[in-house]
Amino acid sequence: MFNIKTLETELLNRIACAEDLDSLEKIRIFALGKRGRITAEMKNLAAMNPQARKKTGKALNQLKCLVKNTLLARKTALSSVIMDDCILANRVDISLPVPPEMKGRIHPITQTTDEIITIFAAMGFVVVEGPDIESDYYNFEALNFTPNHPARQDQDTLYLKPDKNGERKVLRTHTSAVQIRTMEKQSPPIRIIVPGRTFRSDHDATHSPMFHQVEGLVIDKVSHMGHLKGCLIDFCQAFFGIKDLPIRFRPSYFPFTEPSAELDIGCLRIGHELKIGHYGDWLEILGSGMVHPNVLRNSGLNPSKYQGFAFGIGLERISMLKYGIPDLRPFYENNLRWMHHYGFLSFAQPTIAGGV
Ligand code: PHE
């Protein structure tokens, strides 16, 4: 005769010994599956007399219940062991020291370029680039510097050896060359800024033979000197973060603009220190003017139809002023200690909303 107690002991033993969820499932099928031991005994009930059926039926139901509960309890226990193992394996040791400080820094020139782009982008300007090695035509001639123009003297530069056709290319002395390249390619309205490297044969504490500029050019049918002034005043206030920054436009001369003006900002000299945003001295930071009709003509635009303004900002000068960098020369010396002092962390990205 089948002994229900023996089956119970066997099943509970097996459950207690199960070491993982797979073997537990096998035991469940062995006991309660379609052809399982308990299921089979249930089927046998039909052949029993009513009294025995009642007694054995009750005992089998109790056993079924017991086995189900024990399976569940074992399953829960095994799952939490698996979870514990998993937690242990993926453990994060929060007592570790913070990662070593990031070594790299954003160079002040790169940071300043990004700040300028951010400000002008918000005014609807797009970024354009041009080559460092330029023809005499784009760098001088098309910008209204005739071959013997005295203004060429101010922008003496480095010349390359003449090529096969006898043409001597120059390292561009200013980003203004890109004005012509853009007007030749694109019809107005034009609203561009041109960050880039420029070269002149200068070398002292405040001049480097290689330096950086950002050119700006606006060409349409209506932009006038008032727009030039408004645009540059807005730029200076945003860049230096000083609302009532003293600014003056001083008449000047460039062959490619008429009228021309240089923009000075107010500063105070206290000993060796320069404080911007105060009345005292004036410091020149950019050149600007209304695009000369000859320049428009040279670029294939009709000066009685189109007009506009241009400006060129010296990047080193304004980043020295904004960030209190006293000397120009270390900008190009690749000195890590200098970079750590004056450089920027990569997450200090300039934004109009966050302030540049
Ligand atoms: N290209 C001039 C310079 O390098 C600056 C400038 C740009 C002036 C555009 C007027 C208009 O000095």
CSV table of C-alpha atoms and ligand atoms in Angstrom, one decimal:
chain,number,residue,atom,x,y,z
A,1,MET,CA,0.0,0.0,0.0
A,2,PHE,CA,1.2,3.5,-0.8
A,3,ASN,CA,2.5,5.3,2.2
A,4,ILE,CA,1.7,9.0,2.2
A,5,LYS,CA,4.2,9.8,5.0
A,6,THR,CA,7.1,8.2,3.0
A,7,LEU,CA,6.2,10.4,0.0
A,8,GLU,CA,6.0,13.5,2.2
A,9,THR,CA,9.4,12.8,3.7
A,10,GLU,CA,11.0,12.1,0.3
A,11,LEU,CA,9.6,15.3,-1.3
A,12,LEU,CA,10.4,17.6,1.6
A,13,ASN,CA,14.0,16.2,1.7
A,14,ARG,CA,14.5,16.7,-2.0
A,15,ILE,CA,13.2,20.3,-1.7
A,16,ALA,CA,15.5,21.0,1.2
A,17,CYS,CA,18.5,19.7,-0.9
A,18,ALA,CA,17.7,21.6,-4.1
A,19,GLU,CA,20.6,24.0,-4.7
A,20,ASP,CA,19.2,26.1,-7.5
A,21,LEU,CA,15.9,27.2,-9.1
A,22,ASP,CA,16.3,24.6,-12.0
A,23,SER,CA,16.4,21.6,-9.7
A,24,LEU,CA,13.6,23.1,-7.6
A,25,GLU,CA,11.5,23.2,-10.8
A,26,LYS,CA,12.3,19.6,-11.6
A,27,ILE,CA,11.1,18.6,-8.1
A,28,ARG,CA,7.9,20.5,-8.6
A,29,ILE,CA,7.2,18.6,-11.8
A,30,PHE,CA,8.2,15.3,-10.1
A,31,ALA,CA,5.6,16.0,-7.4
A,32,LEU,CA,2.9,18.1,-8.9
A,33,GLY,CA,3.3,17.9,-12.7
A,34,LYS,CA,0.9,16.1,-15.0
A,35,ARG,CA,2.6,12.8,-14.4
A,36,GLY,CA,3.8,13.7,-11.0
A,37,ARG,CA,3.7,11.5,-7.9
A,38,ILE,CA,0.9,13.4,-6.1
A,39,THR,CA,-1.1,13.8,-9.3
A,40,ALA,CA,-0.8,10.1,-9.9
A,41,GLU,CA,-2.1,9.3,-6.4
A,42,MET,CA,-5.0,11.7,-6.9
A,43,LYS,CA,-6.0,9.8,-10.0
A,44,ASN,CA,-6.0,6.6,-8.0
A,45,LEU,CA,-8.7,8.0,-5.7
A,46,ALA,CA,-11.4,7.2,-8.2
A,47,ALA,CA,-10.9,3.5,-7.7
A,48,MET,CA,-11.2,3.6,-3.9
A,49,ASN,CA,-14.3,3.0,-1.8
A,50,PRO,CA,-15.9,6.2,-0.5
A,51,GLN,CA,-14.4,6.0,3.0
A,52,ALA,CA,-10.9,5.4,1.9
A,53,ARG,CA,-11.3,8.0,-0.8
A,54,LYS,CA,-12.3,10.6,1.7
A,55,LYS,CA,-9.4,9.9,4.0
A,56,THR,CA,-6.7,9.5,1.4
A,57,GLY,CA,-8.1,12.5,-0.6
A,58,LYS,CA,-7.8,14.7,2.5
A,59,ALA,CA,-4.3,13.6,3.2
A,60,LEU,CA,-3.3,14.0,-0.4
A,61,ASN,CA,-4.7,17.6,-0.5
A,62,GLN,CA,-2.8,18.4,2.7
A,63,LEU,CA,0.4,17.0,1.2
A,64,LYS,CA,-0.1,18.9,-2.0
A,65,CYS,CA,-0.6,22.1,0.0
A,66,LEU,CA,2.5,21.4,2.1
A,67,VAL,CA,4.7,20.7,-0.9
A,68,LYS,CA,3.5,23.8,-2.7
A,69,ASN,CA,4.3,26.0,0.3
A,70,THR,CA,7.7,24.4,0.9
A,71,LEU,CA,8.6,24.8,-2.7
A,72,LEU,CA,7.7,28.5,-2.5
A,73,ALA,CA,9.6,29.0,0.7
A,74,ARG,CA,12.7,27.3,-0.9
A,75,LYS,CA,12.3,29.3,-4.1
A,76,THR,CA,12.3,32.6,-2.1
A,77,ALA,CA,15.3,31.5,-0.1
A,78,LEU,CA,17.2,30.5,-3.2
A,79,SER,CA,16.3,33.8,-5.1
A,80,SER,CA,17.6,35.9,-2.3
A,81,VAL,CA,20.9,34.0,-2.3
A,82,ILE,CA,21.1,34.7,-6.0
A,83,MET,CA,20.3,38.4,-5.4
A,84,ASP,CA,23.0,38.5,-2.6
A,85,ASP,CA,25.6,37.0,-4.9
A,86,CYS,CA,24.7,39.4,-7.6
A,87,ILE,CA,24.9,42.4,-5.2
A,88,LEU,CA,28.3,41.1,-3.9
A,89,ALA,CA,29.6,40.6,-7.5
A,90,ASN,CA,28.5,44.1,-8.6
A,91,ARG,CA,29.6,45.8,-5.4
A,92,VAL,CA,30.7,49.4,-5.6
A,93,ASP,CA,33.2,50.4,-3.0
A,94,ILE,CA,32.1,53.9,-2.2
A,95,SER,CA,35.1,54.3,0.1
A,96,LEU,CA,37.4,54.5,-2.9
A,97,PRO,CA,39.1,57.9,-3.4
A,98,VAL,CA,37.6,60.1,-6.1
A,99,PRO,CA,39.1,59.6,-9.6
A,100,PRO,CA,42.3,61.5,-10.2
A,101,GLU,CA,41.7,65.1,-11.3
A,102,MET,CA,41.3,65.5,-15.0
A,103,LYS,CA,44.6,66.5,-16.5
A,104,GLY,CA,43.6,68.3,-19.6
A,105,ARG,CA,42.4,71.9,-19.8
A,106,ILE,CA,40.7,74.0,-22.5
A,107,HIS,CA,43.2,76.6,-23.7
A,108,PRO,CA,42.0,80.2,-23.0
A,109,ILE,CA,42.0,81.0,-26.7
A,110,THR,CA,39.7,78.0,-27.4
A,111,GLN,CA,37.4,79.1,-24.5
A,112,THR,CA,37.3,82.7,-25.7
A,113,THR,CA,36.5,81.5,-29.3
A,114,ASP,CA,33.7,79.4,-27.9
A,115,GLU,CA,32.3,82.3,-25.9
A,116,ILE,CA,32.4,84.7,-28.9
A,117,ILE,CA,30.7,82.1,-31.2
A,118,THR,CA,28.0,81.6,-28.5
A,119,ILE,CA,27.3,85.3,-28.3
A,120,PHE,CA,27.2,85.9,-32.1
A,121,ALA,CA,25.3,82.7,-32.7
A,122,ALA,CA,22.5,84.1,-30.5
A,123,MET,CA,22.4,87.1,-32.8
A,124,GLY,CA,22.0,84.9,-35.9
A,125,PHE,CA,25.6,84.7,-37.2
A,126,VAL,CA,27.0,81.5,-38.6
A,127,VAL,CA,30.7,80.3,-38.4
A,128,VAL,CA,32.8,80.2,-41.5
A,129,GLU,CA,36.5,79.3,-41.9
A,130,GLY,CA,39.2,80.1,-44.4
A,131,PRO,CA,42.7,79.0,-45.2
A,132,ASP,CA,45.8,80.2,-43.2
A,133,ILE,CA,47.9,80.3,-46.4
A,134,GLU,CA,46.2,83.0,-48.6
A,135,SER,CA,46.8,84.6,-51.9
A,136,ASP,CA,47.8,88.2,-52.1
A,137,TYR,CA,44.6,88.8,-53.9
A,138,TYR,CA,42.3,87.7,-51.0
A,139,ASN,CA,44.5,89.0,-48.2
A,140,PHE,CA,45.2,92.5,-49.8
A,141,GLU,CA,44.2,93.3,-53.3
A,142,ALA,CA,40.5,92.5,-53.1
A,143,LEU,CA,40.3,94.3,-49.8
A,144,ASN,CA,41.3,97.5,-51.5
A,145,PHE,CA,45.0,97.4,-50.7
A,146,THR,CA,46.6,98.4,-54.0
A,147,PRO,CA,50.0,96.8,-54.7
A,148,ASN,CA,52.0,99.7,-53.2
A,149,HIS,CA,49.4,100.8,-50.6
A,150,PRO,CA,51.1,102.1,-47.4
A,151,ALA,CA,48.7,100.2,-45.2
A,152,ARG,CA,50.4,97.0,-46.4
A,153,GLN,CA,53.3,98.1,-44.2
A,154,ASP,CA,51.2,97.7,-41.1
A,155,GLN,CA,50.5,94.2,-42.0
A,156,ASP,CA,53.9,92.9,-43.0
A,157,THR,CA,53.8,89.1,-43.0
A,158,LEU,CA,55.6,85.9,-43.8
A,159,TYR,CA,55.8,85.1,-47.5
A,160,LEU,CA,56.0,81.6,-49.0
A,161,LYS,CA,58.5,80.9,-51.9
A,162,PRO,CA,56.9,81.8,-55.3
A,163,ASP,CA,55.1,78.9,-56.9
A,164,LYS,CA,55.4,77.8,-60.6
A,165,ASN,CA,53.4,80.7,-61.8
A,166,GLY,CA,55.5,83.1,-59.8
A,167,GLU,CA,52.7,83.7,-57.2
A,168,ARG,CA,53.9,84.4,-53.7
A,169,LYS,CA,51.3,83.2,-51.2
A,170,VAL,CA,51.2,84.8,-47.8
A,171,LEU,CA,50.3,83.7,-44.3
A,172,ARG,CA,47.1,85.7,-43.9
A,173,THR,CA,47.6,88.8,-41.9
A,174,HIS,CA,43.9,89.0,-40.9
A,175,THR,CA,40.7,87.0,-41.2
A,176,SER,CA,39.3,89.7,-43.4
A,177,ALA,CA,40.3,87.7,-46.4
A,178,VAL,CA,37.4,85.4,-45.7
A,179,GLN,CA,35.0,88.4,-46.3
A,180,ILE,CA,35.8,88.2,-50.0
A,181,ARG,CA,35.7,84.4,-50.2
A,182,THR,CA,32.3,84.4,-48.6
A,183,MET,CA,30.8,87.2,-50.7
A,184,GLU,CA,32.0,85.5,-53.8
A,185,LYS,CA,30.2,82.2,-52.9
A,186,GLN,CA,27.1,83.3,-51.1
A,187,SER,CA,24.6,86.0,-51.9
A,188,PRO,CA,23.2,88.4,-49.3
A,189,PRO,CA,21.9,88.4,-46.7
A,190,ILE,CA,25.2,87.4,-45.1
A,191,ARG,CA,25.9,87.3,-41.4
A,192,ILE,CA,29.1,85.4,-40.6
A,193,ILE,CA,31.8,85.2,-38.0
A,194,VAL,CA,35.2,83.8,-38.9
A,195,PRO,CA,37.5,82.6,-36.1
A,196,GLY,CA,41.0,81.7,-37.1
A,197,ARG,CA,44.8,82.0,-37.0
A,198,THR,CA,46.6,85.0,-38.4
A,199,PHE,CA,50.2,86.0,-38.8
A,200,ARG,CA,52.4,89.1,-38.9
A,201,SER,CA,56.1,89.7,-38.6
A,202,ASP,CA,55.9,91.1,-35.1
A,203,HIS,CA,57.4,89.7,-31.9
A,204,ASP,CA,57.5,91.3,-28.5
A,205,ALA,CA,55.8,91.0,-25.1
A,206,THR,CA,52.5,92.1,-26.5
A,207,HIS,CA,52.8,90.8,-30.1
A,208,SER,CA,53.3,87.3,-31.4
A,209,PRO,CA,54.0,86.4,-35.1
A,210,MET,CA,51.0,84.1,-34.9
A,211,PHE,CA,47.8,85.2,-33.2
A,212,HIS,CA,44.0,84.8,-33.5
A,213,GLN,CA,41.2,86.9,-34.7
A,214,VAL,CA,37.4,86.6,-35.1
A,215,GLU,CA,36.1,88.4,-38.2
A,216,GLY,CA,32.5,89.5,-38.5
A,217,LEU,CA,30.6,90.4,-41.7
A,218,VAL,CA,27.0,91.5,-42.2
A,219,ILE,CA,25.8,92.3,-45.7
A,220,ASP,CA,22.2,93.1,-46.7
A,221,LYS,CA,20.3,96.0,-48.1
A,222,VAL,CA,19.8,98.0,-44.9
A,223,SER,CA,22.4,97.5,-42.2
A,224,HIS,CA,24.1,100.8,-41.3
A,225,MET,CA,26.6,102.2,-38.8
A,226,GLY,CA,23.9,102.2,-36.1
A,227,HIS,CA,23.6,98.4,-36.4
A,228,LEU,CA,27.4,98.1,-36.3
A,229,LYS,CA,27.5,100.0,-33.0
A,230,GLY,CA,24.5,98.2,-31.4
A,231,CYS,CA,25.9,94.8,-32.4
A,232,LEU,CA,29.4,95.4,-31.0
A,233,ILE,CA,28.2,97.1,-27.8
A,234,ASP,CA,25.9,94.2,-27.1
A,235,PHE,CA,28.8,91.8,-27.8
A,236,CYS,CA,31.2,93.6,-25.5
A,237,GLN,CA,28.7,93.8,-22.6
A,238,ALA,CA,27.9,90.1,-23.0
A,239,PHE,CA,31.5,89.0,-23.3
A,240,PHE,CA,32.9,91.0,-20.4
A,241,GLY,CA,29.7,90.5,-18.4
A,242,ILE,CA,29.6,94.2,-17.5
A,243,LYS,CA,26.3,96.0,-18.2
A,244,ASP,CA,27.6,99.6,-18.1
A,245,LEU,CA,31.0,98.8,-19.7
A,246,PRO,CA,32.5,102.1,-20.9
A,247,ILE,CA,32.8,101.9,-24.7
A,248,ARG,CA,33.9,104.4,-27.3
A,249,PHE,CA,34.2,104.2,-31.1
A,250,ARG,CA,37.2,106.1,-32.3
A,251,PRO,CA,37.5,107.0,-36.0
A,252,SER,CA,40.2,105.0,-37.7
A,253,TYR,CA,41.4,103.8,-41.1
A,254,PHE,CA,41.3,100.5,-42.9
A,255,PRO,CA,41.4,100.3,-46.7
A,256,PHE,CA,38.4,97.9,-46.8
A,257,THR,CA,36.0,99.9,-44.7
A,258,GLU,CA,34.6,103.4,-44.9
A,259,PRO,CA,33.9,104.9,-42.4
A,260,SER,CA,36.1,102.9,-40.1
A,261,ALA,CA,36.2,102.9,-36.3
A,262,GLU,CA,38.2,101.2,-33.6
A,263,LEU,CA,36.4,100.2,-30.5
A,264,ASP,CA,38.0,101.0,-27.1
A,265,ILE,CA,36.8,99.8,-23.7
A,266,GLY,CA,37.3,101.7,-20.4
A,267,CYS,CA,39.8,100.4,-17.9
A,268,LEU,CA,41.8,101.6,-14.9
A,269,ARG,CA,45.5,100.9,-14.4
A,270,ILE,CA,46.4,100.3,-10.8
A,271,GLY,CA,50.1,99.5,-10.6
A,272,HIS,CA,50.5,96.5,-12.9
A,273,GLU,CA,46.9,95.6,-12.6
A,274,LEU,CA,44.3,96.5,-15.3
A,275,LYS,CA,40.7,96.8,-14.2
A,276,ILE,CA,38.2,96.8,-17.0
A,277,GLY,CA,34.8,98.4,-16.8
A,278,HIS,CA,36.0,101.7,-15.2
A,279,TYR,CA,36.7,105.2,-16.7
A,280,GLY,CA,40.3,106.1,-16.8
A,281,ASP,CA,42.3,104.7,-19.7
A,282,TRP,CA,41.0,103.3,-23.0
A,283,LEU,CA,42.1,100.0,-24.5
A,284,GLU,CA,41.6,99.1,-28.2
A,285,ILE,CA,40.0,95.7,-28.7
A,286,LEU,CA,38.8,95.6,-32.3
A,287,GLY,CA,38.6,97.3,-35.7
A,288,SER,CA,35.4,97.8,-37.6
A,289,GLY,CA,33.6,99.8,-40.3
A,290,MET,CA,31.1,99.9,-43.1
A,291,VAL,CA,32.3,97.6,-46.0
A,292,HIS,CA,34.0,99.7,-48.6
A,293,PRO,CA,32.1,99.9,-52.0
A,294,ASN,CA,35.3,98.7,-53.8
A,295,VAL,CA,35.3,95.6,-51.6
A,296,LEU,CA,31.6,94.8,-52.5
A,297,ARG,CA,32.5,95.4,-56.2
A,298,ASN,CA,35.5,93.2,-56.1
A,299,SER,CA,33.3,90.4,-54.6
A,300,GLY,CA,30.7,90.8,-57.4
A,301,LEU,CA,28.1,92.7,-55.4
A,302,ASN,CA,26.5,95.9,-56.5
A,303,PRO,CA,27.3,98.6,-53.9
A,304,SER,CA,24.2,100.7,-54.8
A,305,LYS,CA,22.1,97.6,-53.9
A,306,TYR,CA,24.0,96.1,-50.9
A,307,GLN,CA,25.8,97.4,-47.9
A,308,GLY,CA,26.9,96.2,-44.5
A,309,PHE,CA,29.6,96.2,-41.8
A,310,ALA,CA,32.6,94.2,-40.8
A,311,PHE,CA,34.7,93.9,-37.7
A,312,GLY,CA,37.8,92.1,-36.5
A,313,ILE,CA,38.5,91.2,-32.9
A,314,GLY,CA,41.9,90.2,-31.6
A,315,LEU,CA,41.4,87.1,-29.4
A,316,GLU,CA,44.5,87.2,-27.3
A,317,ARG,CA,44.0,90.7,-26.2
A,318,ILE,CA,40.4,90.2,-25.0
A,319,SER,CA,41.1,86.9,-23.3
A,320,MET,CA,44.0,88.5,-21.5
A,321,LEU,CA,41.7,91.3,-20.4
A,322,LYS,CA,38.8,89.1,-19.4
A,323,TYR,CA,40.8,86.5,-17.5
A,324,GLY,CA,43.6,88.7,-16.1
A,325,ILE,CA,46.4,87.0,-18.0
A,326,PRO,CA,49.4,89.4,-17.9
A,327,ASP,CA,51.7,88.1,-20.6
A,328,LEU,CA,51.0,87.0,-24.2
A,329,ARG,CA,54.0,84.7,-24.7
A,330,PRO,CA,53.0,81.7,-22.5
A,331,PHE,CA,49.9,81.3,-24.6
A,332,TYR,CA,52.0,79.3,-27.0
A,333,GLU,CA,54.6,77.7,-24.7
A,334,ASN,CA,52.6,74.5,-23.9
A,335,ASN,CA,53.4,74.8,-20.3
A,336,LEU,CA,51.2,72.5,-18.3
A,337,ARG,CA,51.4,74.5,-15.1
A,338,TRP,CA,50.3,77.6,-17.0
A,339,MET,CA,47.4,75.6,-18.5
A,340,HIS,CA,46.3,74.4,-15.1
A,341,HIS,CA,46.2,78.0,-13.8
A,342,TYR,CA,44.6,79.7,-16.8
A,343,GLY,CA,42.9,76.8,-18.6
A,344,PHE,CA,39.3,75.8,-18.3
A,345,LEU,CA,37.7,72.5,-17.3
A,346,SER,CA,35.8,70.8,-20.2
A,347,PHE,CA,32.4,71.2,-18.5
A,348,ALA,CA,32.8,75.0,-18.2
A,349,GLN,CA,31.0,75.3,-21.6
A,350,PRO,CA,29.9,78.8,-22.4
A,351,THR,CA,26.1,79.3,-22.9
A,352,ILE,CA,24.0,82.4,-23.2
A,353,ALA,CA,21.6,81.1,-20.5
A,354,GLY,CA,24.4,80.1,-18.1
A,355,GLY,CA,26.5,83.2,-18.9
A,356,VAL,CA,29.7,83.1,-21.0
B,1,PHE,N1,41.4,93.2,-40.4
B,1,PHE,C1,41.6,94.3,-39.5
B,1,PHE,C2,42.9,94.1,-38.7
B,1,PHE,O1,43.4,93.0,-38.7
B,1,PHE,C3,40.4,94.5,-38.5
B,1,PHE,C4,39.1,94.8,-39.2
B,1,PHE,C5,38.3,93.9,-39.6
B,1,PHE,C6,38.8,96.2,-39.4
B,1,PHE,C7,37.1,94.2,-40.3
B,1,PHE,C8,37.6,96.5,-40.0
B,1,PHE,C9,36.8,95.5,-40.4
B,1,PHE,O2,43.4,95.0,-38.1
